[in-house]
mmCIF file with all atom_site columns, C-alpha atoms in Angstrom:
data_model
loop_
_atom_site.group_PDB
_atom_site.id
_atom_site.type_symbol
_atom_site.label_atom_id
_atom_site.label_alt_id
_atom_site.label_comp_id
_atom_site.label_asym_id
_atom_site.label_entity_id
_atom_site.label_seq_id
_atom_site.pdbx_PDB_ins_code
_atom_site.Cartn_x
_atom_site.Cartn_y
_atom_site.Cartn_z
_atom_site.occupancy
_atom_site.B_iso_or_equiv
_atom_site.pdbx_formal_charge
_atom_site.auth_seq_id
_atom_site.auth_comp_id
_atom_site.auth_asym_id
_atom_site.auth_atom_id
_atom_site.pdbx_PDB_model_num
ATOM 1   C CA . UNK A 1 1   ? -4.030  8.181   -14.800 1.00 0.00 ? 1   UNK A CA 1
ATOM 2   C CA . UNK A 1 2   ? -7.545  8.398   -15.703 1.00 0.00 ? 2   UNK A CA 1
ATOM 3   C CA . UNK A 1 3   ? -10.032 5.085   -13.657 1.00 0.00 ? 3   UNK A CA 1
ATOM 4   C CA . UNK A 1 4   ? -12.483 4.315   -16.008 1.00 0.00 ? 4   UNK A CA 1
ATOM 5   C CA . UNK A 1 5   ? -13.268 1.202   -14.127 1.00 0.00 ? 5   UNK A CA 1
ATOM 6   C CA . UNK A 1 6   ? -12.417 -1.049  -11.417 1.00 0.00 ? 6   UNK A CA 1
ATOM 7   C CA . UNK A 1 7   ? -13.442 -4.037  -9.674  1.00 0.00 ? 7   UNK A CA 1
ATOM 8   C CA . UNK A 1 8   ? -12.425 -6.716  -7.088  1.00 0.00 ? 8   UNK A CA 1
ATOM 9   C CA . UNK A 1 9   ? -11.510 -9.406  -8.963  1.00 0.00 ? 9   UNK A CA 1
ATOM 10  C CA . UNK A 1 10  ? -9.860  -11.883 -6.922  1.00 0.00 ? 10  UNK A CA 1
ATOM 11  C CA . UNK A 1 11  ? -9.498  -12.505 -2.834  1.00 0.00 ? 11  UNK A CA 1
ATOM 12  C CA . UNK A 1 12  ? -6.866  -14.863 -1.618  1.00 0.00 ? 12  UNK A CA 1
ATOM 13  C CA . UNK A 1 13  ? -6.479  -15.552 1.743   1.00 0.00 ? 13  UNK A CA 1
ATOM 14  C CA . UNK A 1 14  ? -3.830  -18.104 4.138   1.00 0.00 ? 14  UNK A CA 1
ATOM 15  C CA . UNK A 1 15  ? -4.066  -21.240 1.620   1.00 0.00 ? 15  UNK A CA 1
ATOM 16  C CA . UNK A 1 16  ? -5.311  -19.329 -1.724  1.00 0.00 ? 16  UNK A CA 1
ATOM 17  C CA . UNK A 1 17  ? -2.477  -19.700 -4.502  1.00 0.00 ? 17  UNK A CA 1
ATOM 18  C CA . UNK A 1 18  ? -0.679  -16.704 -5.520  1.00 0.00 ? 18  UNK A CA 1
ATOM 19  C CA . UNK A 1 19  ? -2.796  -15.553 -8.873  1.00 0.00 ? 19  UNK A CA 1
ATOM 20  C CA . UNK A 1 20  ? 0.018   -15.324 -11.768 1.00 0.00 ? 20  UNK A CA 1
ATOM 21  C CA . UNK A 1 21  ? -1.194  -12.251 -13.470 1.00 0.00 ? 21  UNK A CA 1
ATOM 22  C CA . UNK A 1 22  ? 0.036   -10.955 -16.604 1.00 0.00 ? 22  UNK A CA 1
ATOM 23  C CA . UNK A 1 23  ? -1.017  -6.848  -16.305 1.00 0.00 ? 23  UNK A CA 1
ATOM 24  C CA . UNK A 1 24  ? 1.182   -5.430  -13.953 1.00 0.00 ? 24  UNK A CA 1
ATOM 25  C CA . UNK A 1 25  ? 0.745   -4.948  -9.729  1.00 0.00 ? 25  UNK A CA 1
ATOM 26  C CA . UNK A 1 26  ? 1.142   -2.021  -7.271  1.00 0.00 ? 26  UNK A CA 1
ATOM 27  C CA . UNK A 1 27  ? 1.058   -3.161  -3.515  1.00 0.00 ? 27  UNK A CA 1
ATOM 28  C CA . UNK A 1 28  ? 0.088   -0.991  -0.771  1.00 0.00 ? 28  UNK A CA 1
ATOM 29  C CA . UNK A 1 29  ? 1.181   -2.118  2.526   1.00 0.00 ? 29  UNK A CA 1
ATOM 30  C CA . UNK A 1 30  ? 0.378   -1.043  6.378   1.00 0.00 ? 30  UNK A CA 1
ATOM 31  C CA . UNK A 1 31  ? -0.873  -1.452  9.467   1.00 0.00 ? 31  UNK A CA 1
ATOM 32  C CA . UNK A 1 32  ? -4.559  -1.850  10.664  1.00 0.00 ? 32  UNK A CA 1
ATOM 33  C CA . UNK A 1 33  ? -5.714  1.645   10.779  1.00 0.00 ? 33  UNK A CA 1
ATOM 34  C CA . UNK A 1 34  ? -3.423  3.844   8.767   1.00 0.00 ? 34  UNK A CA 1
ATOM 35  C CA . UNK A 1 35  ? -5.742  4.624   6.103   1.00 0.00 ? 35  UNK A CA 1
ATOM 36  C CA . UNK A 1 36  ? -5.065  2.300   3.592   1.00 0.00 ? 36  UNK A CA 1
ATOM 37  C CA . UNK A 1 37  ? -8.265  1.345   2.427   1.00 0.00 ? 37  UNK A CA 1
ATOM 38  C CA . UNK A 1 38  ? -9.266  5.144   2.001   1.00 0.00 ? 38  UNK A CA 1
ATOM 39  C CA . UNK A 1 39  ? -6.174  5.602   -0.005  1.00 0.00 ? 39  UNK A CA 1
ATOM 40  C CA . UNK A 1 40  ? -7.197  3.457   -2.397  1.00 0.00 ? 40  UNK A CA 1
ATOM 41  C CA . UNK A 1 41  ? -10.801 4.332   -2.595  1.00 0.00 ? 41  UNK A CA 1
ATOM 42  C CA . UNK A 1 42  ? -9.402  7.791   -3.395  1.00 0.00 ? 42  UNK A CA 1
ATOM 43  C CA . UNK A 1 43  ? -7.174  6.598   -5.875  1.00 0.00 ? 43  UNK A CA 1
ATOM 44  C CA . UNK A 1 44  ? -9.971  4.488   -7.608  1.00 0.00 ? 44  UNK A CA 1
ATOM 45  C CA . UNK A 1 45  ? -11.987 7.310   -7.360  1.00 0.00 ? 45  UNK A CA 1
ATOM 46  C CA . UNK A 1 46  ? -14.570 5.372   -5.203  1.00 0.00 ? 46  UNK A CA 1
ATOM 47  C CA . UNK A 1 47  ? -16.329 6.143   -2.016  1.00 0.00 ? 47  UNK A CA 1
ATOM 48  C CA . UNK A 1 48  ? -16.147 2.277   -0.424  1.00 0.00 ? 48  UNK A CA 1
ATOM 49  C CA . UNK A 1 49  ? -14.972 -0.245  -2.821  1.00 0.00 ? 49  UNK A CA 1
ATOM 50  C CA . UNK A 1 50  ? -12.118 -1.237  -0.413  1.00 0.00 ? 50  UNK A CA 1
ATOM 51  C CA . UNK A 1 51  ? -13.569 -1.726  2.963   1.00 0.00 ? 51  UNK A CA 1
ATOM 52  C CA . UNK A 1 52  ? -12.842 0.980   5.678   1.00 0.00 ? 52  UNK A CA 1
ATOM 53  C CA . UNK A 1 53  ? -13.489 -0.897  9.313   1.00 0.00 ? 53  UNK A CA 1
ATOM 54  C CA . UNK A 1 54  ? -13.836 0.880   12.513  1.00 0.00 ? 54  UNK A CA 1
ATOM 55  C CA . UNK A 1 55  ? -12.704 -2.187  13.562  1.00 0.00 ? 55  UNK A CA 1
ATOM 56  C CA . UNK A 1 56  ? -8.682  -2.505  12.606  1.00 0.00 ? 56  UNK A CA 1
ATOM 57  C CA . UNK A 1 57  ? -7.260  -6.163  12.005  1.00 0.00 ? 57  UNK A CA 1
ATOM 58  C CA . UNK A 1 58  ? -10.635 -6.188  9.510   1.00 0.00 ? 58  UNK A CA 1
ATOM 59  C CA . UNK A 1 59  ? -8.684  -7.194  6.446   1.00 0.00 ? 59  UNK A CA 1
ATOM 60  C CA . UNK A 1 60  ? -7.345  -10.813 6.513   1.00 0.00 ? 60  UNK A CA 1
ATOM 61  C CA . UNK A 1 61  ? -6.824  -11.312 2.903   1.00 0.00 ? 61  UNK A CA 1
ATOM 62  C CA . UNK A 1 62  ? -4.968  -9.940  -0.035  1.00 0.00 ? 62  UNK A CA 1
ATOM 63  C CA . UNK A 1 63  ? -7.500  -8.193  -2.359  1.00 0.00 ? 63  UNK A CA 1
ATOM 64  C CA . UNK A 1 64  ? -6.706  -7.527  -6.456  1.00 0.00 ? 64  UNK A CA 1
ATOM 65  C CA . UNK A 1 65  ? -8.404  -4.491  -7.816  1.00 0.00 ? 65  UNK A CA 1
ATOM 66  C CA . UNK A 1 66  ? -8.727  -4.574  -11.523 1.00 0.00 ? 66  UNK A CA 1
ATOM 67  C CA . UNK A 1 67  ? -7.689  -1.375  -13.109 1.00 0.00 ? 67  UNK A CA 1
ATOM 68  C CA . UNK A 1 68  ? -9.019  -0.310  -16.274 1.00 0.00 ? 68  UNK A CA 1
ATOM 69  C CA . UNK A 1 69  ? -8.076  -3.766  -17.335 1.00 0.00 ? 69  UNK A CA 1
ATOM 70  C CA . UNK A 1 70  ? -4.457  -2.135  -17.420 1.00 0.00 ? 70  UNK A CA 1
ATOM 71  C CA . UNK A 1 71  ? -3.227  -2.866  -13.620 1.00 0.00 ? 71  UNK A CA 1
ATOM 72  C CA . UNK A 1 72  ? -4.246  -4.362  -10.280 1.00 0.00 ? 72  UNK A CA 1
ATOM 73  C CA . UNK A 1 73  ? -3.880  -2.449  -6.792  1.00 0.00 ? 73  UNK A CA 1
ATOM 74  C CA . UNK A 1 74  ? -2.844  -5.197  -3.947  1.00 0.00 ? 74  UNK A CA 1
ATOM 75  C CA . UNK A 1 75  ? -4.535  -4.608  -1.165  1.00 0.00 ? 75  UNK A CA 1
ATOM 76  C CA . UNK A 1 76  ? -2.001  -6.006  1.612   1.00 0.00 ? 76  UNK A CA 1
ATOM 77  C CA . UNK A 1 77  ? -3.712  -7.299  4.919   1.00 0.00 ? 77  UNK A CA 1
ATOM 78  C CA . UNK A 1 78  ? -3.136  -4.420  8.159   1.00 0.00 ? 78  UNK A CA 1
ATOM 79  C CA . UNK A 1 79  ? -0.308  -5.270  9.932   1.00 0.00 ? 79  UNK A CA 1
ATOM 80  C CA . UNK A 1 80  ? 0.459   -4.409  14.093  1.00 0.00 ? 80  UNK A CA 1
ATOM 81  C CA . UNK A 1 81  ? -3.333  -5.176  15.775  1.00 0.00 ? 81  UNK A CA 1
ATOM 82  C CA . UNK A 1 82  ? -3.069  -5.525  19.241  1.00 0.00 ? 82  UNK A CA 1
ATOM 83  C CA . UNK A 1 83  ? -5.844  -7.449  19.765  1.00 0.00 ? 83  UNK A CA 1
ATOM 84  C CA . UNK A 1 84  ? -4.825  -10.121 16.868  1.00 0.00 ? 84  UNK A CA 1
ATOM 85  C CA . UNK A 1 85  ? -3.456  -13.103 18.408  1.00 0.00 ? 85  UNK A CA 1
ATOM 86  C CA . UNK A 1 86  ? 0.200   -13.788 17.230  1.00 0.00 ? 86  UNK A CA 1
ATOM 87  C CA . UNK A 1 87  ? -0.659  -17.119 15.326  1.00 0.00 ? 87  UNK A CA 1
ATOM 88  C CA . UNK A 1 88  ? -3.230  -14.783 13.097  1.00 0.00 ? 88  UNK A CA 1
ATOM 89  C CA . UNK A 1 89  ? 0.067   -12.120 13.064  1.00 0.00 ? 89  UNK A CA 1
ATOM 90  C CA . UNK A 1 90  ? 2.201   -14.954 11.910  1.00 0.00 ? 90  UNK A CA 1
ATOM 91  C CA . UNK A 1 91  ? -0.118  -16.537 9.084   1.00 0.00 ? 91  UNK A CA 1
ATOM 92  C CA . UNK A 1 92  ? -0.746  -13.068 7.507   1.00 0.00 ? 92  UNK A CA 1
ATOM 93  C CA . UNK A 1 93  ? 3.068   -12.074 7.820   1.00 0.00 ? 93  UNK A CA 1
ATOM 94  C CA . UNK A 1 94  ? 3.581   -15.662 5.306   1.00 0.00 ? 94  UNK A CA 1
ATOM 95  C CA . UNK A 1 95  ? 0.831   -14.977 3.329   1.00 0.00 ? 95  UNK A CA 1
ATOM 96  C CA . UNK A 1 96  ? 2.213   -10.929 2.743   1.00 0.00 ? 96  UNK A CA 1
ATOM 97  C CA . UNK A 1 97  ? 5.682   -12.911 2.267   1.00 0.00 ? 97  UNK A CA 1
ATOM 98  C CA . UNK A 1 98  ? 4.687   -15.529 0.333   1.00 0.00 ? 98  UNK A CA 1
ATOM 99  C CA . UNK A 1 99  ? 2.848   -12.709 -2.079  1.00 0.00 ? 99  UNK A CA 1
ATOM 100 C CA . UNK A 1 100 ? 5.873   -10.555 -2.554  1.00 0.00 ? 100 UNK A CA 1
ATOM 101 C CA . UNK A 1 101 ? 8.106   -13.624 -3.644  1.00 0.00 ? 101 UNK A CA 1
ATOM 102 C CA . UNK A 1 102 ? 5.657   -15.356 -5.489  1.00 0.00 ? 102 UNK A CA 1
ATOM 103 C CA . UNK A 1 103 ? 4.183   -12.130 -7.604  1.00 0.00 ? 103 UNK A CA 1
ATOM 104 C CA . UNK A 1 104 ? 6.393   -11.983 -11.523 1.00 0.00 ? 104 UNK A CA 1
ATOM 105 C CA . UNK A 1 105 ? 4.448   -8.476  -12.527 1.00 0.00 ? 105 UNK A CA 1
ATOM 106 C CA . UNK A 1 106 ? 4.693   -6.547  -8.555  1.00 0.00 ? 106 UNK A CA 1
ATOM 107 C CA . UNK A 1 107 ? 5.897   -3.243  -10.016 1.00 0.00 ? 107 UNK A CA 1
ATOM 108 C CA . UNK A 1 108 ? 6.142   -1.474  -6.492  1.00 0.00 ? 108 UNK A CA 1
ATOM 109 C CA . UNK A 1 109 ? 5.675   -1.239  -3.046  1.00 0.00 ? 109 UNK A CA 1
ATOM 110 C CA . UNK A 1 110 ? 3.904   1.614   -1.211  1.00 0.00 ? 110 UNK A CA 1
ATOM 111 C CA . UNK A 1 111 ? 4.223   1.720   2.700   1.00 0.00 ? 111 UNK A CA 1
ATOM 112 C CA . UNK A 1 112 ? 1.926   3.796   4.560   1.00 0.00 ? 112 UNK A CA 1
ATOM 113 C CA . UNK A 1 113 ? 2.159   5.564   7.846   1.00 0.00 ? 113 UNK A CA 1
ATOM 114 C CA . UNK A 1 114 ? 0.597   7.602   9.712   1.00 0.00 ? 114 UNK A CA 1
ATOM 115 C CA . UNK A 1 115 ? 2.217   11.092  9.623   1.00 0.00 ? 115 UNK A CA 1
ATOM 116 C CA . UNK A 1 116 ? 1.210   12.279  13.234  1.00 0.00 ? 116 UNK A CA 1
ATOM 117 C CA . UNK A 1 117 ? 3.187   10.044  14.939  1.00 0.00 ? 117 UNK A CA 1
ATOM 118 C CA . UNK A 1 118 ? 6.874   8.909   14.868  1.00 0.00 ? 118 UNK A CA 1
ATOM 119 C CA . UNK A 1 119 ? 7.162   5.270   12.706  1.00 0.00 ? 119 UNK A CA 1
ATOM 120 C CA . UNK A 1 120 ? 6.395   2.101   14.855  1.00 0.00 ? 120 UNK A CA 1
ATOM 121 C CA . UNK A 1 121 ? 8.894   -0.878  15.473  1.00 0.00 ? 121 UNK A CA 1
ATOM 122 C CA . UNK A 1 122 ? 6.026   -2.506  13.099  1.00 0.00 ? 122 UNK A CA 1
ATOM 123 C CA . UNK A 1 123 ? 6.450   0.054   10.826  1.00 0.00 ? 123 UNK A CA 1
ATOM 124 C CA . UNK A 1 124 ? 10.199  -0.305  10.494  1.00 0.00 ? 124 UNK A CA 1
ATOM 125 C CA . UNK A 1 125 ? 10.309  -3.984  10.468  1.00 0.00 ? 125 UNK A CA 1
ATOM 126 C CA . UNK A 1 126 ? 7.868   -3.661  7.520   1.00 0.00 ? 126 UNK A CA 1
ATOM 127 C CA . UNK A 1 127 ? 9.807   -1.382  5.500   1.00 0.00 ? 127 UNK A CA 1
ATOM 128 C CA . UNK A 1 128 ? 12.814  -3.733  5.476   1.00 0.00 ? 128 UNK A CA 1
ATOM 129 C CA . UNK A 1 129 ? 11.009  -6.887  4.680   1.00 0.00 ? 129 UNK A CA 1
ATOM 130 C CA . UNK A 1 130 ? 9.850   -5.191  1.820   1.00 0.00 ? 130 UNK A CA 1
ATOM 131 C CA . UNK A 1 131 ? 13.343  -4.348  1.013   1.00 0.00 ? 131 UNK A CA 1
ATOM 132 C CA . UNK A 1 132 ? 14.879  -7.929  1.984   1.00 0.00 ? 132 UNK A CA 1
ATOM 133 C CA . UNK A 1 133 ? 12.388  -9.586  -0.822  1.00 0.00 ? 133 UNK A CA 1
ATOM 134 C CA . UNK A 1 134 ? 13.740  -6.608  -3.352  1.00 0.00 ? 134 UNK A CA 1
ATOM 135 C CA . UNK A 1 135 ? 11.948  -3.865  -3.497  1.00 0.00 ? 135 UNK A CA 1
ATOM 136 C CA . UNK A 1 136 ? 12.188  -0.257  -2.731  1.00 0.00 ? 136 UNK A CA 1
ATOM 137 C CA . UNK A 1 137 ? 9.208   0.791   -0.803  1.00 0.00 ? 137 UNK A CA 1
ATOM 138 C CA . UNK A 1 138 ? 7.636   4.372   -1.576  1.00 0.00 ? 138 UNK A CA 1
ATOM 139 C CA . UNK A 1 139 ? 6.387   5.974   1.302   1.00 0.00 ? 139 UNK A CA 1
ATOM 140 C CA . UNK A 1 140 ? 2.888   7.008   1.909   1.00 0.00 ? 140 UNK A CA 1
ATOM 141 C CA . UNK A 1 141 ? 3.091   9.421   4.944   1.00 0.00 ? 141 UNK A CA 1
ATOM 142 C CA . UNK A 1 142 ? -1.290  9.410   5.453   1.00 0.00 ? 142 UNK A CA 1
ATOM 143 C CA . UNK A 1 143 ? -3.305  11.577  7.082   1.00 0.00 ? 143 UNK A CA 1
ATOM 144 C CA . UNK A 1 144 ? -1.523  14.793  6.022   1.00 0.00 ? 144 UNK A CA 1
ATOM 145 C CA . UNK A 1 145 ? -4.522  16.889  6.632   1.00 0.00 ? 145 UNK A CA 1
ATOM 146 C CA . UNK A 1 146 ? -4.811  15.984  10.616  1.00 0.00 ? 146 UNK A CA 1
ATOM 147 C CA . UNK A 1 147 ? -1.548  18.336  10.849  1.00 0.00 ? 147 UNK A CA 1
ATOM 148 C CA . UNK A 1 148 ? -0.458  21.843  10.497  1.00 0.00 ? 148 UNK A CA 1
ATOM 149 C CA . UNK A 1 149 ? 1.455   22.709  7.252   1.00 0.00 ? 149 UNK A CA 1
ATOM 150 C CA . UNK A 1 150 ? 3.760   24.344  9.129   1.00 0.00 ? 150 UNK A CA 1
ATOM 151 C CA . UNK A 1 151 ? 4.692   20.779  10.725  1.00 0.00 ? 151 UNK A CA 1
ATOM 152 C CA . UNK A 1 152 ? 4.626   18.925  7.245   1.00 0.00 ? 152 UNK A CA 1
ATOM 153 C CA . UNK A 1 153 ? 8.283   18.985  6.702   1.00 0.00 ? 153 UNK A CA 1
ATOM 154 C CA . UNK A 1 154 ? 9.476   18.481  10.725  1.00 0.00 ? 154 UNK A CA 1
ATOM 155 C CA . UNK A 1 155 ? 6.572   14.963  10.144  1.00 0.00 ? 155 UNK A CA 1
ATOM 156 C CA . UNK A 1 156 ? 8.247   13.842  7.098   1.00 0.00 ? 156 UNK A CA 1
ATOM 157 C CA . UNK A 1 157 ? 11.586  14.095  8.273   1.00 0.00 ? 157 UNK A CA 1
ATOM 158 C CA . UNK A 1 158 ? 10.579  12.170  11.518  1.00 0.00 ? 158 UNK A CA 1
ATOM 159 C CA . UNK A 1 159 ? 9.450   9.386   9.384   1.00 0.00 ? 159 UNK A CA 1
ATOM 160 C CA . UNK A 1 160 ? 12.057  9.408   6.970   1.00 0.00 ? 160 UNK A CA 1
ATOM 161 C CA . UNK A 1 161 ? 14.513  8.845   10.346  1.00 0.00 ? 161 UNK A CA 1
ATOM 162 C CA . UNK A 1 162 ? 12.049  6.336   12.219  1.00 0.00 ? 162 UNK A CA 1
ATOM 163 C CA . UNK A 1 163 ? 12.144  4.139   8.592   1.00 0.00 ? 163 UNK A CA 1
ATOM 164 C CA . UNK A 1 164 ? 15.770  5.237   8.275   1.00 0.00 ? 164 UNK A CA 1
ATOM 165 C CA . UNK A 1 165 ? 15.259  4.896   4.592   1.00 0.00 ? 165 UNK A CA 1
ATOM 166 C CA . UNK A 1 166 ? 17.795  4.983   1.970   1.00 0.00 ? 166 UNK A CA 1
ATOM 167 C CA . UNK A 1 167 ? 18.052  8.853   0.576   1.00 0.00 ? 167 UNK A CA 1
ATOM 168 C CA . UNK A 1 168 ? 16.716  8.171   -2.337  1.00 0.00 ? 168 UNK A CA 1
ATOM 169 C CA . UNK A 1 169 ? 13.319  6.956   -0.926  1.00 0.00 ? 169 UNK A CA 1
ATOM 170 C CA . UNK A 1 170 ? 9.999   8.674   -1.552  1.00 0.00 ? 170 UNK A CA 1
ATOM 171 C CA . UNK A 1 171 ? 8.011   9.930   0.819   1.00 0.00 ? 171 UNK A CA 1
ATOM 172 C CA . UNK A 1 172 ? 4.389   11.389  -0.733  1.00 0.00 ? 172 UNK A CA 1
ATOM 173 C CA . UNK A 1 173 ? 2.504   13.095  2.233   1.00 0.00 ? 173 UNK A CA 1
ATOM 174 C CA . UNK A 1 174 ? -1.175  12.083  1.497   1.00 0.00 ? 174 UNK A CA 1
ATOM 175 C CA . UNK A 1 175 ? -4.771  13.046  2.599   1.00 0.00 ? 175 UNK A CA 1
ATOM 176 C CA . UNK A 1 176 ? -7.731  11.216  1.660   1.00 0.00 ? 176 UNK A CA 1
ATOM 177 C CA . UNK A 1 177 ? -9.683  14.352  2.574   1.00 0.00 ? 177 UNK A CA 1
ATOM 178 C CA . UNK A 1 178 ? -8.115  16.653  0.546   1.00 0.00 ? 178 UNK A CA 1
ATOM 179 C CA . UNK A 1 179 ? -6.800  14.669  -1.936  1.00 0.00 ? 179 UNK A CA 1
ATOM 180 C CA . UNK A 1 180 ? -3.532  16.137  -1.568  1.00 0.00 ? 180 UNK A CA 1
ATOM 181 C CA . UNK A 1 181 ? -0.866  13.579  -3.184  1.00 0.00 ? 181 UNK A CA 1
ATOM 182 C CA . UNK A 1 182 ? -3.002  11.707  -5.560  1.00 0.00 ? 182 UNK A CA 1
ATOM 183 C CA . UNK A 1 183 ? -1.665  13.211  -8.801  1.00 0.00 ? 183 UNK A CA 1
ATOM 184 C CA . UNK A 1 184 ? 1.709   12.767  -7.367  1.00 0.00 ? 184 UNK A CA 1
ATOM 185 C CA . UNK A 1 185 ? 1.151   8.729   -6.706  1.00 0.00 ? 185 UNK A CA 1
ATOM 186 C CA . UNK A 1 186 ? -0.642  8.633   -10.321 1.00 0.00 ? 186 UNK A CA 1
ATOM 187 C CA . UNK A 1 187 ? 2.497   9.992   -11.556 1.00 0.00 ? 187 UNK A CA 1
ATOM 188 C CA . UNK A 1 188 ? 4.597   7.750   -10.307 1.00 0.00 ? 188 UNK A CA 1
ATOM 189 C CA . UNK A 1 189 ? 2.063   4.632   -11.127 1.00 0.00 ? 189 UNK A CA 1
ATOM 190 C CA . UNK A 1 190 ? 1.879   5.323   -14.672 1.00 0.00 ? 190 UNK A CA 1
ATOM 191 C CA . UNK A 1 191 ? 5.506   5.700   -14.731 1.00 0.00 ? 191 UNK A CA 1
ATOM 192 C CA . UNK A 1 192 ? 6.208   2.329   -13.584 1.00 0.00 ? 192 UNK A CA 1
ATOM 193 C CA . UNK A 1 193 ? 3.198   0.548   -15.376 1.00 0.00 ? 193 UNK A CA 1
ATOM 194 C CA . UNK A 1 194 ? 2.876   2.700   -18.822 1.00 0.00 ? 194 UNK A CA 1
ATOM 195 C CA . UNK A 1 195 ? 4.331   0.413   -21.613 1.00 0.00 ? 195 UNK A CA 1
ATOM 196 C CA . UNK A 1 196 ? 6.160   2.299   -23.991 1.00 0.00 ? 196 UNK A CA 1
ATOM 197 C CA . UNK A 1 197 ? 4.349   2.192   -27.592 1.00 0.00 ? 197 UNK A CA 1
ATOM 198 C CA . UNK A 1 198 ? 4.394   -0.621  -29.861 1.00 0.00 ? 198 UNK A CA 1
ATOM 199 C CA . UNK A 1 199 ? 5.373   -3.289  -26.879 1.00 0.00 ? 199 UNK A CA 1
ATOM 200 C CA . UNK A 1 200 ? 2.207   -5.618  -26.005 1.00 0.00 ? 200 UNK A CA 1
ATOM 201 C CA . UNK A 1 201 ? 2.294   -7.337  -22.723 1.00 0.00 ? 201 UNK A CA 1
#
């Protein structure tokens, strides 16, 4: 995958419409402070398109990134803020929901966490609401620099068991410092979004 360009293109938040899209969508879910919004800076290849907060709980809406006029990234409001109130936690959970029944081109689902630390109850009930509206998350364990790589494969296995996901499920250790998983979550991106020749949209 080579990002010519990209650009916010729409913002929908509580009451917005679902936008029927025709080029397909990649979703990247987690909560408030996992790194999601450097993730996909790194993966567009820019320093601060998506917003990075010091402040976690800072994105309340569901942000499209235009791809190369090819593919969106869905930027998923942060999940799990403490000091949210639980009527805010309720209206993003619908609007998250509402988004992954609602979407006809959502390719995939990409759930970060944070690979320090064993997967919160959050985390969990995350990963299988993502699988209850039919998709198979991928896992994006974040953060991958902050640890020894002699502790990369005891972290991934911890996560793999706090998710308790399905065998088959991928789990892409990922630094935004280092870059280290980007080609790998390219890969897999193109794969799922690539039309084979001759087929138009």
């Amino acid at each position: 995958m080579v990002i010519k360009n990209v650009s916010l293109e729409t913002v929908i938040g509580v009451t917005s419409k679902v936008p029927q899209n025709s080029m397909p969508e990649i979703a990247f879910a987690g909560k408030s402070n996992v790194g999601k919004s450097s993730l996909i800076n790194a993966l567009m290849n820019r320093k601060s398109l998506a917003r990075t907060s010091s402040q976690p709980g800072k994105t309340q809406t569901i942000n499209f990134y235009n791809i190369n006029n090819e593919l969106y990234f869905v930027d998923l409001p942060g999940y799990g803020y403490a000091k949210v109130n639980l009527r805010e936690k309720e209206k993003w959970g619908r609007m998250i929901e509402r988004y992954l029944r609602q979407s006809r081109v959502l390719k995939a689902v990409f759930l970060l966490v944070d690979i320090r630390h064993d997967p919160s109850a959050n985390d969990k009930t995350m990963y299988d609401w993502i699988l209850s509206n039919g998709f198979q998350p991928i896992v994006i364990a974040t953060k991958a620099d902050k640890i020894n790589r002699s502790q990369l494969q005891r972290q991934i296995r911890a996560v793999r068991q706090g998710l308790d996901v399905d065998k088959d499920t991928i789990v892409i250790p990922f630094s935004a410092q280092t870059k280290q998983g980007r080609d790998e979550i390219y890969e897999l991106i193109d794969s799922m979004t690539v039309q084979p020749e001759g087929e138009n949209g």
